[in-house]
C-alpha atoms as one frame of an Amber mdcrd trajectory, in Angstrom:
protein
   9.175 -13.182   2.783   5.419 -13.827   2.931   4.901 -15.143  -0.630   8.174
 -17.099  -0.534   7.060 -18.769   2.713   3.658 -19.642   1.236   5.189 -21.180
  -1.917   8.033 -23.062  -0.189   7.761 -26.818   0.080   5.869 -28.071   3.124
   8.654 -30.589   3.790  12.358 -30.099   4.374  14.604 -28.290   6.846  12.736
 -24.970   6.496   9.175 -25.900   5.506   6.652 -23.433   4.149   2.987 -23.926
   3.290   3.582 -25.661  -0.057   0.983 -23.671  -2.010   1.363 -23.102  -5.740
   2.198 -19.631  -7.084  -1.365 -18.872  -8.199  -2.810 -19.542  -4.736   0.004
 -17.606  -3.060  -0.427 -14.547  -5.271  -4.208 -14.632  -4.806  -3.810 -14.538
  -1.023  -1.100 -11.879  -1.277  -3.343  -9.785  -3.544  -6.296  -9.928  -1.152
  -4.020  -9.256   1.830  -2.385  -6.239   0.161  -5.737  -4.902  -1.047  -7.217
  -5.123   2.443  -4.196  -3.255   3.817  -5.045  -0.346   1.505  -8.840  -0.573
   1.968  -8.458  -0.419   5.771  -7.045   3.080   5.307 -10.652   4.242   4.837
 -12.074   3.148   8.230  -8.677   3.946   9.780  -8.887   7.498   8.464 -12.510
   7.894   9.574 -11.632   6.625  13.069  -8.881   9.238  13.349 -10.735  12.181
  11.764 -13.968  11.734  13.716 -12.993  10.165  17.026  -9.477   9.707  18.387
  -7.186  11.780  16.127  -4.233  10.722  13.975  -1.714  10.591  16.816  -3.620
   7.996  18.831  -4.653   6.045  15.697  -0.996   5.581  14.766  -0.215   4.513
  18.336  -2.988   1.905  18.439  -2.269   0.732  14.868   1.400   0.260  15.688
   0.616  -1.836  18.771  -1.748  -4.048  16.733   0.993  -4.439  14.102   3.462
  -5.561  16.769   0.966  -8.198  17.913   0.384  -9.355  14.330   4.058  -9.848
  13.553   4.577 -11.566  16.893   1.761 -14.064  16.253   3.168 -14.841  12.769
   6.228 -16.219  14.546   4.060 -19.092  15.838   4.149 -22.162  13.558   0.385
 -22.763  13.376  -2.171 -22.043  10.634  -4.475 -20.224  13.080  -1.523 -17.975
  13.930  -0.802 -17.385  10.225  -4.289 -16.070   9.451  -4.643 -14.243  12.784
  -1.293 -12.525  12.253  -2.242 -11.353   8.755  -5.611 -10.073  10.015  -3.950
  -8.075  12.805  -1.408  -6.612  10.367  -4.249  -5.500   8.070  -6.048  -3.825
  11.003  -2.839  -2.290  12.333  -1.794  -0.793   9.009  -5.314   0.634   8.640
  -4.716   2.663  11.784  -1.154   3.625  10.939  -0.755   4.052   7.175  -3.174
   6.902   6.303  -2.751   8.807   9.539   1.012   8.983   9.910   1.302  10.591
   6.448  -1.364  13.128   7.447   0.662  13.958  10.554   3.775  14.610   8.469
   1.757  17.122   6.435   0.520  18.681   9.683   4.086  19.561  10.682   4.242
  22.239   7.959   2.102  25.258   7.147   0.538  25.571   3.696   3.125  26.738
   1.148   6.143  25.851   3.322   8.989  24.976   0.920  10.192  22.336   3.395
   7.033  20.249   2.994   8.291  18.162   0.024  11.627  17.647   1.768   9.819
  16.647   4.958   7.921  13.929   3.134  11.178  12.812   1.514  12.804  12.418
   4.940   9.736  10.448   6.056   9.810   8.271   2.931  13.546   7.651   3.201
  13.067   6.653   6.831  10.504   4.066   5.721  12.897   2.753   3.094  15.821
   2.492   5.507  13.559   0.103   7.400  12.554  -1.644   4.165  16.181  -2.113
   3.105  17.388  -3.308   6.519  14.398  -5.656   6.911  14.826  -7.205   3.464
  18.493  -7.905   4.123  18.135  -9.149   7.701  14.629 -10.649   7.784  15.036
 -12.052   4.272  18.269 -13.843   5.144  16.978 -15.162   8.495  13.663 -16.269
   6.975  15.117 -18.149   4.005  18.314 -19.499   5.572  17.340 -20.158   9.214
  13.556 -20.321   9.511  10.540 -18.490   8.123   8.974 -17.927  11.521  12.228
 -16.564  12.923  12.054 -14.042  10.081   8.477 -13.075  10.954   9.488 -12.717
  14.607  12.443 -10.531  13.628  10.071  -8.211  11.764   8.054  -7.956  14.983
  11.165  -6.906  16.904  11.815  -4.182  14.329   8.210  -3.009  14.678   8.577
  -2.849  18.478  11.676  -0.656  18.138   9.803   1.693  15.805   6.862   1.803
  18.199   9.166   2.690  21.094  10.665   5.590  19.111   7.197   6.891  18.213
   5.985   6.718  21.816   9.121   8.453  23.079   8.651  11.240  20.519   5.066
  12.158  21.455   6.253  15.360  23.147   7.413  16.720  19.777   3.944  16.342
  18.230   1.983  18.916  20.207  -0.938  20.208  18.175  -0.393  17.602  15.447
  -2.890  14.747  14.988  -5.024  15.643  18.009  -8.620  14.364  18.347 -11.339
  16.542  16.764 -13.300  18.940  18.938 -16.896  18.138  19.867 -18.159  20.630
  17.265 -15.928  19.154  14.531 -17.087  15.635  15.420 -20.784  16.556  15.311
 -20.305  18.327  11.974 -18.508  15.297  10.493 -21.171  12.868  11.740 -23.959
  15.052  10.346 -22.118  15.372   7.018 -21.803  11.620   6.429 -25.402  10.913
   7.431 -26.635  13.706   5.151 -24.605  12.359   2.193 -25.983   8.833   2.616
 -29.539  10.190   2.863 -29.078  12.274  -0.315 -27.591   9.300  -2.162 -30.935
   7.466  -1.920 -32.943  10.563  -2.898 -30.963  11.845  -5.908 -31.497  10.062
  -9.216 -27.984   9.552 -10.651 -26.202   8.636  -7.367 -29.061   6.273  -6.481
 -28.982   4.524  -9.881 -25.172   4.121  -9.740 -25.385   2.753  -6.200 -28.110
   0.195  -6.911 -26.627  -1.022 -10.218 -23.282  -1.752  -8.557 -24.967  -3.293
  -5.491 -27.041  -5.636  -7.691 -23.895  -6.756  -9.510 -22.191  -7.411  -6.167
 -25.139  -9.496  -4.971 -25.029 -11.407  -8.270 -21.351 -12.297  -7.714 -22.116
 -13.602  -4.226 -25.168 -15.576  -5.393 -23.223 -17.025  -8.343 -20.548 -18.283
  -5.948 -23.163 -19.902  -3.713 -24.771 -21.526  -6.774 -21.411 -22.852  -7.962
 -21.302 -20.835 -11.189 -17.912 -19.994 -12.719 -16.187 -16.578 -12.545 -17.775
 -15.541  -9.269 -16.565 -14.824  -5.763 -18.070 -13.864  -2.415 -15.007 -11.726
  -1.730 -15.304  -9.815  -5.000 -19.043  -9.486  -4.435 -18.555  -7.843  -1.025
 -15.835  -5.596  -2.466 -18.148  -4.562  -5.321 -20.930  -3.694  -2.867 -18.496
  -1.564  -0.860 -17.385   0.216  -4.036 -21.035   0.863  -4.876 -21.381   2.860
  -1.664 -18.192   4.803  -2.438 -19.302   5.630  -6.016 -22.752   6.702  -4.843
 -21.355   9.044  -2.195 -18.826  10.499  -4.647 -21.643  11.243  -7.095 -23.555
  13.091  -4.347 -20.485  15.158  -3.497 -19.976  16.008  -7.180 -23.533  17.333
  -7.444 -22.944  19.703  -4.513 -19.851  21.383  -5.973 -19.558  24.556  -8.017
 -17.783  24.595 -11.411 -14.311  25.368 -10.007 -14.645  22.699  -7.303 -15.843
  20.180  -9.893 -12.712  20.774 -11.967 -10.587  20.104  -8.882 -12.675  17.041
  -8.078 -12.028  15.626 -11.560  -8.292  16.271 -11.113  -8.490  14.429  -7.788
 -10.136  11.445  -9.501  -7.420  11.485 -12.184  -4.814  11.352  -9.439  -6.638
   8.309  -8.014  -6.284   6.546 -11.372  -2.549   7.326 -11.545  -2.050   6.120
  -7.977  -3.976   2.882  -8.618  -1.885   2.129 -11.719   1.354   2.943  -9.920
   0.793   0.904  -6.771  -0.828  -1.962  -8.672   2.425  -2.328 -10.598   4.768
  -1.390  -7.753   3.265  -3.980  -5.391   4.267  -6.760  -7.810   7.631  -6.558
  -6.026   6.506  -8.555  -2.994   4.560 -11.091  -5.054   5.171 -11.839  -8.719
   8.672 -10.326  -8.970   9.665 -12.029  -5.727   8.711 -15.459  -7.102  10.285
 -14.652 -10.486  13.558 -13.720  -8.787  13.559 -16.951  -6.805  12.731 -19.268
  -9.693  14.118 -17.682 -12.866  16.970 -15.300 -12.019  20.616 -16.367 -11.717
  21.390 -15.200  -8.164  24.839 -16.787  -7.850  27.567 -14.202  -7.215  31.146
 -15.390  -6.569  29.892 -18.882  -5.791  27.211 -17.768  -3.308  23.507 -17.895
  -4.107  21.885 -14.741  -2.724  18.470 -15.382  -1.061  15.660 -14.126  -3.308
  14.046 -12.004  -0.581  17.243  -9.979  -0.166  16.506  -8.328  -3.532  13.482
  -6.638  -1.943  16.079  -4.266  -0.438  17.306  -3.079  -3.861  14.291  -0.844
  -4.507  14.499   0.699  -1.030  18.231   1.377  -1.364  17.663   3.174  -4.669
  14.942   5.314  -3.044  17.362   6.285  -0.257  20.027   7.242  -2.818  17.794
   9.159  -5.229  15.034  10.434  -2.918  16.996  13.468  -1.703  18.255  14.214
  -5.224  14.740  14.230  -6.679  13.322  16.285  -3.773  16.173  18.761  -4.191
  15.425  19.048  -7.908  11.744  19.886  -7.308  12.700  22.417  -4.596  15.175
  24.045  -7.012  12.450  24.247  -9.670  10.088  25.879  -7.171  12.665  28.555
  -6.296  13.052  29.266 -10.018   9.288  29.819 -10.259   8.736  26.679 -12.341
   7.079  24.423  -9.787   5.491  21.260 -11.193   2.095  20.143  -9.945   1.732
  17.026  -7.819  -0.298  15.447 -10.637   2.552  16.031 -13.107   5.107  14.526
 -10.711   2.894  11.481 -10.188   2.376  10.991 -13.925   6.114  11.194 -14.612
   6.787   8.729 -11.794   4.284   6.253 -13.201   5.816   6.463 -16.704   9.341
   5.949 -15.352   8.129   2.939 -13.367   6.572   1.518 -16.539   9.987   1.587
 -18.206  11.226  -0.745 -15.470   9.040  -3.547 -16.791  10.889  -3.394 -20.125
  13.895  -4.842 -18.291  11.680  -7.642 -16.955  10.605  -8.286 -20.557  14.294
  -8.624 -21.473  14.781 -11.034 -18.569  11.870 -13.111 -19.868  13.453 -13.443
 -23.315  16.551 -14.975 -21.680  14.377 -17.425 -19.728  12.541 -18.378 -22.925
  15.966 -18.947 -24.500  16.592 -21.737 -21.997  18.794 -19.927 -19.446  18.173
 -18.133 -16.196  17.832 -14.351 -16.458  20.848 -12.181 -15.680  20.822 -10.442
 -12.308  21.271  -6.998 -13.869  17.724  -6.971 -15.329  15.944  -7.325 -11.972
  18.233  -4.659 -10.469  17.530  -2.207 -13.331  13.785  -2.897 -13.008  13.883
  -1.971  -9.329  15.984   1.112 -10.149  13.287   2.485 -12.471  10.506   1.464
 -10.076
């Protein structure tokens, strides 16, 4: 409901912020990006200091606070709530997935199925929240919807805290030796980045461009941004360190490293498109899709549940198919699965293209096109 709240009129029985779609999507884009970027410090915090189990615990508590503050009808609360959610997800998102992997030994055939159970659990929450929070937010009050999400988060947190006894040996803090080794490794990589020619050149070229973007914004030049400048400088550090790591690898490790980078590209493309659901597709559904069924206009946010429901239905089927292939000795690589998933998702946008032709024809788009798009996504 976030983007719908931002774009709703600032007057009326259920007022929003009254921003236009461009401003709303810009904020949503930065907010979503920061959620993903915070996985990096969140992962470092867990791996080097407190462990995944405690990181998820702390992240979940911060998330509860963030959703609770969003229920307050004040602009300070709006920005504070979003900031806390970003920080909370940074502690939770990367580390809870790592813990799921830690439940299984390498090569365990149940691993894929375990992640499917985990993913379906997430999507049960996504489906229930979209139906309940979406209806309450649009029909009763946006801040009641935000508060309801906080209640759901508290219930999840309670379950996690009650289940700590089942996670012995999973996500524990690193030993003193492991911590010292990790600290020495990062410091050594940064030192080498400034000494080696190629990593150093890559780092400084990207840093200079980032500084240029910041300076251009301060000077009032077009196509510049302090935010993008800071992001570029951060990426410069990442690229420099990755170049150092590449130089230290042998030929076999370099091949694997390249495959890892290819998987990054696939993941970026996939989530960049998939995350349109909460922003662009949400607004499109509200403004340009005929949502009237049997005389009742379905709230636009309710359609955020469609994708999650399809994942619940097909998640076990797909996981079962890959497990069957593995038993037959024809296991597909993770990279292959990811590539296929990205191509299937791309087909979903063809249905959005069809919806757009109906809108251009002077009518609202049929409901079936948005549903089929979410099916393929």
